[in-house]
Tab-separated table of C-alpha atoms in Angstrom:
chain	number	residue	atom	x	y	z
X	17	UNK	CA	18.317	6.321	-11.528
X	18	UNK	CA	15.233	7.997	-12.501
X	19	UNK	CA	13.002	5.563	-14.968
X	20	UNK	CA	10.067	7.931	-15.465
X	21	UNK	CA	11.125	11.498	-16.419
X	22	UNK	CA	8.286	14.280	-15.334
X	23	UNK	CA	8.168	17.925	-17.275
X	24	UNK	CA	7.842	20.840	-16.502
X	25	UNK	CA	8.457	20.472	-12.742
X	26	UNK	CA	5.877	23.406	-12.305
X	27	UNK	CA	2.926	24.860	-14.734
X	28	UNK	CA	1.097	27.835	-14.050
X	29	UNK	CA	-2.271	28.175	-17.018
X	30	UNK	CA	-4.420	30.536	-17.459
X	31	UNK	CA	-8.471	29.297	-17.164
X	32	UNK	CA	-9.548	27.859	-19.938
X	33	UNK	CA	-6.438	27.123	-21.520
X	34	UNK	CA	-4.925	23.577	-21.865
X	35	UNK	CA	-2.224	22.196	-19.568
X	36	UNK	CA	0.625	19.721	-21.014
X	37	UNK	CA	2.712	17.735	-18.636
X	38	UNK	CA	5.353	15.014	-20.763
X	39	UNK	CA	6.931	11.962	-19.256
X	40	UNK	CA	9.507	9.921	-20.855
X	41	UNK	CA	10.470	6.018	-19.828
X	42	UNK	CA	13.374	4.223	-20.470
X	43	UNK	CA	12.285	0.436	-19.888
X	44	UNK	CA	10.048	-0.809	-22.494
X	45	UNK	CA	8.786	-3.547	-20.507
X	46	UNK	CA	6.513	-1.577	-18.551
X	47	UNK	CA	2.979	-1.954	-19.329
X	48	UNK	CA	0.605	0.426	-18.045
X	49	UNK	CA	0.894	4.024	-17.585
X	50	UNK	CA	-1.348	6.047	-14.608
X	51	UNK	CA	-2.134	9.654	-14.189
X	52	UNK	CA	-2.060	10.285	-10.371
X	53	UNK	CA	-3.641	13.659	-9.158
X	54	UNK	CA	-2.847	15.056	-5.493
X	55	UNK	CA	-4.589	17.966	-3.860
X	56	UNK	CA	-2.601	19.630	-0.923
X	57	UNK	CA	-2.815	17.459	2.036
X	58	UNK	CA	-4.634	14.271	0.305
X	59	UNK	CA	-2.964	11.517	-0.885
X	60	UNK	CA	-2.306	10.666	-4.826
X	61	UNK	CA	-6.029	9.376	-6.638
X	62	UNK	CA	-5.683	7.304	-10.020
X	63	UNK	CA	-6.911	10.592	-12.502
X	64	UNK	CA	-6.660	8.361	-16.056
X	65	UNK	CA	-4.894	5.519	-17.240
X	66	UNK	CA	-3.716	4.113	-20.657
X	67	UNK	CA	-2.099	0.772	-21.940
X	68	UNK	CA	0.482	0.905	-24.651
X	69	UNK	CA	-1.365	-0.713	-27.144
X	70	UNK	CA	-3.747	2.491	-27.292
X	71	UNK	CA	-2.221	5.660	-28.796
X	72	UNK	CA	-4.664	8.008	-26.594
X	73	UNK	CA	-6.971	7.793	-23.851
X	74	UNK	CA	-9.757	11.180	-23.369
X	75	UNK	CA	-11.967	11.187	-20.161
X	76	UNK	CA	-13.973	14.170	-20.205
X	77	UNK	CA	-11.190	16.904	-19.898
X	78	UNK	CA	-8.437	14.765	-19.438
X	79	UNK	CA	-6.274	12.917	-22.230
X	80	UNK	CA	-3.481	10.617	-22.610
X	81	UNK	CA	-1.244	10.919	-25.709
X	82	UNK	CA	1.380	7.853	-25.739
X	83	UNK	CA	3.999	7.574	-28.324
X	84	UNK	CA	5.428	3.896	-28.089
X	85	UNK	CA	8.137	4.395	-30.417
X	86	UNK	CA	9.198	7.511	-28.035
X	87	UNK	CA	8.764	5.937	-25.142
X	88	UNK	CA	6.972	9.297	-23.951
X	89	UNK	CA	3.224	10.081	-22.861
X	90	UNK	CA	1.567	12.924	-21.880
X	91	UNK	CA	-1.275	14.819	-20.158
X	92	UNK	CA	-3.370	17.103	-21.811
X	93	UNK	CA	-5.894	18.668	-19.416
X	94	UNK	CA	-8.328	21.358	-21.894
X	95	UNK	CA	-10.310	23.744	-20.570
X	96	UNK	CA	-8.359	23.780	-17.440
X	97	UNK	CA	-10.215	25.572	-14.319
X	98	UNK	CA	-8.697	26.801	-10.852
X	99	UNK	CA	-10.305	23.448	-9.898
X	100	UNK	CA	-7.626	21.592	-11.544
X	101	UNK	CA	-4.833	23.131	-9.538
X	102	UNK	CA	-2.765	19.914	-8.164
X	103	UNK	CA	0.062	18.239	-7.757
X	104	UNK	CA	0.375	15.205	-10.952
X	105	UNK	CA	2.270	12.603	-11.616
X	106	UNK	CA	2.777	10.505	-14.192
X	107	UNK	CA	4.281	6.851	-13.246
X	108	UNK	CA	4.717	3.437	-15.193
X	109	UNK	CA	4.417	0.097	-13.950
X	110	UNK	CA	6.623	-2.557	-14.284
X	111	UNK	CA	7.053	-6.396	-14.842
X	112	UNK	CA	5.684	-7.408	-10.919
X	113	UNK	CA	3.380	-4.489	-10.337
X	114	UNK	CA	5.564	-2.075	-9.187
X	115	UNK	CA	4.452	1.560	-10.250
X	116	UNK	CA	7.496	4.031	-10.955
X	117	UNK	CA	6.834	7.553	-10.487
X	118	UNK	CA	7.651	10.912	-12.170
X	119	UNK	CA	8.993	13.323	-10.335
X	120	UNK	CA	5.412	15.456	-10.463
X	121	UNK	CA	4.602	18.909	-11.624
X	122	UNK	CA	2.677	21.703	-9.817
X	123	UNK	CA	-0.273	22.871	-11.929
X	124	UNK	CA	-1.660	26.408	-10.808
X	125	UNK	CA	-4.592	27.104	-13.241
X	126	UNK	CA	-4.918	31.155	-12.570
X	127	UNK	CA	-8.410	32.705	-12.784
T	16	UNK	CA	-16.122	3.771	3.702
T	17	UNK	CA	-13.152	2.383	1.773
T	18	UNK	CA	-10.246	4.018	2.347
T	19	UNK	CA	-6.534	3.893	3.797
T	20	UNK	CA	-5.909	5.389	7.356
T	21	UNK	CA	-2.819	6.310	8.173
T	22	UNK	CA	-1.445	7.558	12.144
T	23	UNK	CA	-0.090	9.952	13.391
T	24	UNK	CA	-0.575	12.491	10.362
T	25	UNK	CA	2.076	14.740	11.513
T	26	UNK	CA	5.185	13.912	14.165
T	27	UNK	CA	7.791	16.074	14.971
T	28	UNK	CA	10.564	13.871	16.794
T	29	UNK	CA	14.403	13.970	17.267
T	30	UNK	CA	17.280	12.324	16.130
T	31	UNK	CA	17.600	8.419	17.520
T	32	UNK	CA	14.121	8.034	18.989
T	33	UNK	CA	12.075	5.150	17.243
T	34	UNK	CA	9.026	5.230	15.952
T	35	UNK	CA	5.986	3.946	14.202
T	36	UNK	CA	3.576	4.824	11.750
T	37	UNK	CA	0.287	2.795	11.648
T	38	UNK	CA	-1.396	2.005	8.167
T	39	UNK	CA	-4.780	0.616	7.325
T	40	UNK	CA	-6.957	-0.358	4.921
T	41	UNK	CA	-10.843	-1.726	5.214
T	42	UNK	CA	-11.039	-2.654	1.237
T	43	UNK	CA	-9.485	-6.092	1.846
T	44	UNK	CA	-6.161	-5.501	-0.515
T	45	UNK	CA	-3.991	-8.439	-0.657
T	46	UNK	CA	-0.843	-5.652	-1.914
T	47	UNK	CA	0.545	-2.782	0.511
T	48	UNK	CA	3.327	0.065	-0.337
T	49	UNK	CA	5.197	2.878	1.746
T	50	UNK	CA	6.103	5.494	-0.412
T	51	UNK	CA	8.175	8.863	0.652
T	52	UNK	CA	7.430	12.074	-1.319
T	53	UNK	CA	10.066	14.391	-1.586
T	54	UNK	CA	9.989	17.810	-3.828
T	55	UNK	CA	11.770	17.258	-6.965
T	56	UNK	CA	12.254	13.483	-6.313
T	57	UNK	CA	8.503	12.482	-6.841
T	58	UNK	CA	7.029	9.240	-5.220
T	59	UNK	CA	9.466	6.368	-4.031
T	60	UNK	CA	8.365	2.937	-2.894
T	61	UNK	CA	10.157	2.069	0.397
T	62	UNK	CA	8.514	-1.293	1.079
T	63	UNK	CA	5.946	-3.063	-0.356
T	64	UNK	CA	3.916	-6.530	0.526
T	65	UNK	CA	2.317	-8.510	-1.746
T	66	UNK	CA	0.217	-10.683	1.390
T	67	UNK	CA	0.481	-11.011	4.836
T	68	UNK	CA	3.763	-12.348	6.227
T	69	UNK	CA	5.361	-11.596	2.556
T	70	UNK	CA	7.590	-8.142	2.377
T	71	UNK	CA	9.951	-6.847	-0.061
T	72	UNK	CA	12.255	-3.788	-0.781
T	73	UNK	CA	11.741	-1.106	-2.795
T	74	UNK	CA	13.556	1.709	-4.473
T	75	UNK	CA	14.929	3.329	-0.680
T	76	UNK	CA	14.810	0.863	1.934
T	77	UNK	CA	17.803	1.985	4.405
T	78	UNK	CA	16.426	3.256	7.312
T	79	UNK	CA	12.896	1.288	7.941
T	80	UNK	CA	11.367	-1.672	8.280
T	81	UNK	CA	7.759	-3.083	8.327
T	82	UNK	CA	5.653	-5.815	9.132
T	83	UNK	CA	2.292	-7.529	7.596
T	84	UNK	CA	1.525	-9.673	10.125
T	85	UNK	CA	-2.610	-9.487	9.194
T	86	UNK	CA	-3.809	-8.251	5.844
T	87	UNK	CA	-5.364	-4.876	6.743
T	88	UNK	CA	-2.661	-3.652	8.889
T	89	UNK	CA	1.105	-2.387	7.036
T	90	UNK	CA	3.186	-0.035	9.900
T	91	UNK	CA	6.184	1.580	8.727
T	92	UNK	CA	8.908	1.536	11.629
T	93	UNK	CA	12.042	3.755	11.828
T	94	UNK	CA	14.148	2.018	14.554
T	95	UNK	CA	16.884	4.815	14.883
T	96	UNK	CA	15.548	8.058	12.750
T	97	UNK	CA	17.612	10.045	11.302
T	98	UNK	CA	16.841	13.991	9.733
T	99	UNK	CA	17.345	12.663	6.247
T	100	UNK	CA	14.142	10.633	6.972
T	101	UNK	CA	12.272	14.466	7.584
T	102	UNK	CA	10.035	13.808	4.849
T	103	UNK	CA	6.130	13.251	3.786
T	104	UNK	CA	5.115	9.187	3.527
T	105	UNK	CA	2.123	8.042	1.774
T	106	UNK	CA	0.813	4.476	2.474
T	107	UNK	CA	-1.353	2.579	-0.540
T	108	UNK	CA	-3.167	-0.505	-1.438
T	109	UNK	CA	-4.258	-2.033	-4.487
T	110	UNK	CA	-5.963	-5.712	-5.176
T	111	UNK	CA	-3.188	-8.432	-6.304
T	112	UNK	CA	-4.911	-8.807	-9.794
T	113	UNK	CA	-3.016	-6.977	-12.424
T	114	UNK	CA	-6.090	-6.170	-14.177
T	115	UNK	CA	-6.671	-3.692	-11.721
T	116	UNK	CA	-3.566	-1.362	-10.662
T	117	UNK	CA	-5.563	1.701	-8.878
T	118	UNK	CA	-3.220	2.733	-5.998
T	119	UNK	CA	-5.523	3.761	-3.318
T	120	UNK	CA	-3.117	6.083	-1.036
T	121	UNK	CA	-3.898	7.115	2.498
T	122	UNK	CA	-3.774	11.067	3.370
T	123	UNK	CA	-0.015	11.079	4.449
T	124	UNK	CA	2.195	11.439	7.454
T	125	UNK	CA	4.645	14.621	7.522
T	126	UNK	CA	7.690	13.603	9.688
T	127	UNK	CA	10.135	15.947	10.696
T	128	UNK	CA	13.318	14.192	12.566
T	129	UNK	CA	15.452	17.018	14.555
């Protein structure tokens, strides 16, 4: 049973333009929602994070967007560049520390 | 350099044959995690350890085991491997403290059972 729901499984964006990726969760109990970002051949690195007692999270040209009351959050890369052409995933964590993960999309930012 | 080593980083072996991937980490992480990546199915925890000599299940177990027997080291062992198991694993570590939940994942083994 899939907790964390990824979409679209694959995104292709034109440069400059802004990339959405949306994950939904079904427990409630988890508490802390990661944006992992994984280049071909590298492992997963921690991209942003947000809590769910903050509606939205921006680091440079990255931002969260959570809806509690959805149970959904989302990615929102602006500006994107060939640069940002990767592999994400979106995961929660639950009660123990265990981190669920989305199923990931493939961003291809086209120059 | 901190970081998470993983070996070998690609294996091609056949049906039955065991075999062991190494895992370590130099940042002193008391928590440990085998994940398998598979398209369309994302990132799933096999095992985890939360301190040496302490090991737990995760979401898809069947198939492997591990040991921590000192903190740095976590190998992931497939006694009897199976082509179902052809897949690409991911090692990570993180501190204990909940405060801090970074992930730090190794660069991946690609494992193709025949």
């Amino acid at each position: 049973q899939q907790q964390v729901k990824q979409s679209p499984q694959s995104l292709i964006v034109q440069k400059g333009g802004i990339s959405i990726i949306n994950c939904a969760y079904e427990n409630t109990a988890f508490d802390y929602f990661p944006w992992y970002q994984q280049f071909p051949g590298k492992g997963p690195a921690l991209l942003i994070a947000i809590r769910p007692d903050v509606s939205e999270k921006k680091e440079g040209r990255f931002t969260i967007s959570f809806n509690k009351s959805a149970k959904q959050f989302s990615l929102h890369i602006m500006d994107s560049q060939p640069g940002d052409s990767a592999t994400y995933f979106c995961a929660a964590r639950s009660q123990g520390g265990k981190l669920i993960f989305g199923q990931g999309t493939e961003l291809s930012v086209k120059p | 350099e901190a970081q998470v080593t993983q070996n070998p980083r690609y294996l091609i072996t056949v049906t039955g044959k065991k075999l062991t991937v190494t895992c370590s980490q130099n940042m002193n992480h008391e928590y440990m995690s085998w994940y398998r990546q598979d398209p369309g199915l994302g990132l799933r925890q096999i095992y985890y350890s939360m301190n040496v000599e302490v090991t737990d299940k995760g979401d898809v177990p069947e198939g492997y085991k591990v040991s921590r027997k000192e903190k740095r080291n976590f190998p992931l062992i497939l006694e009897s491997p199976s082509p179902n198991q052809t897949s690409l694993y991911f090692c990570a570590s993180k501190p204990i403290a909940l405060a801090s939940d970074t992930q730090y994942f190794g660069p991946g083994t690609r494992l193709t059972v025949l």
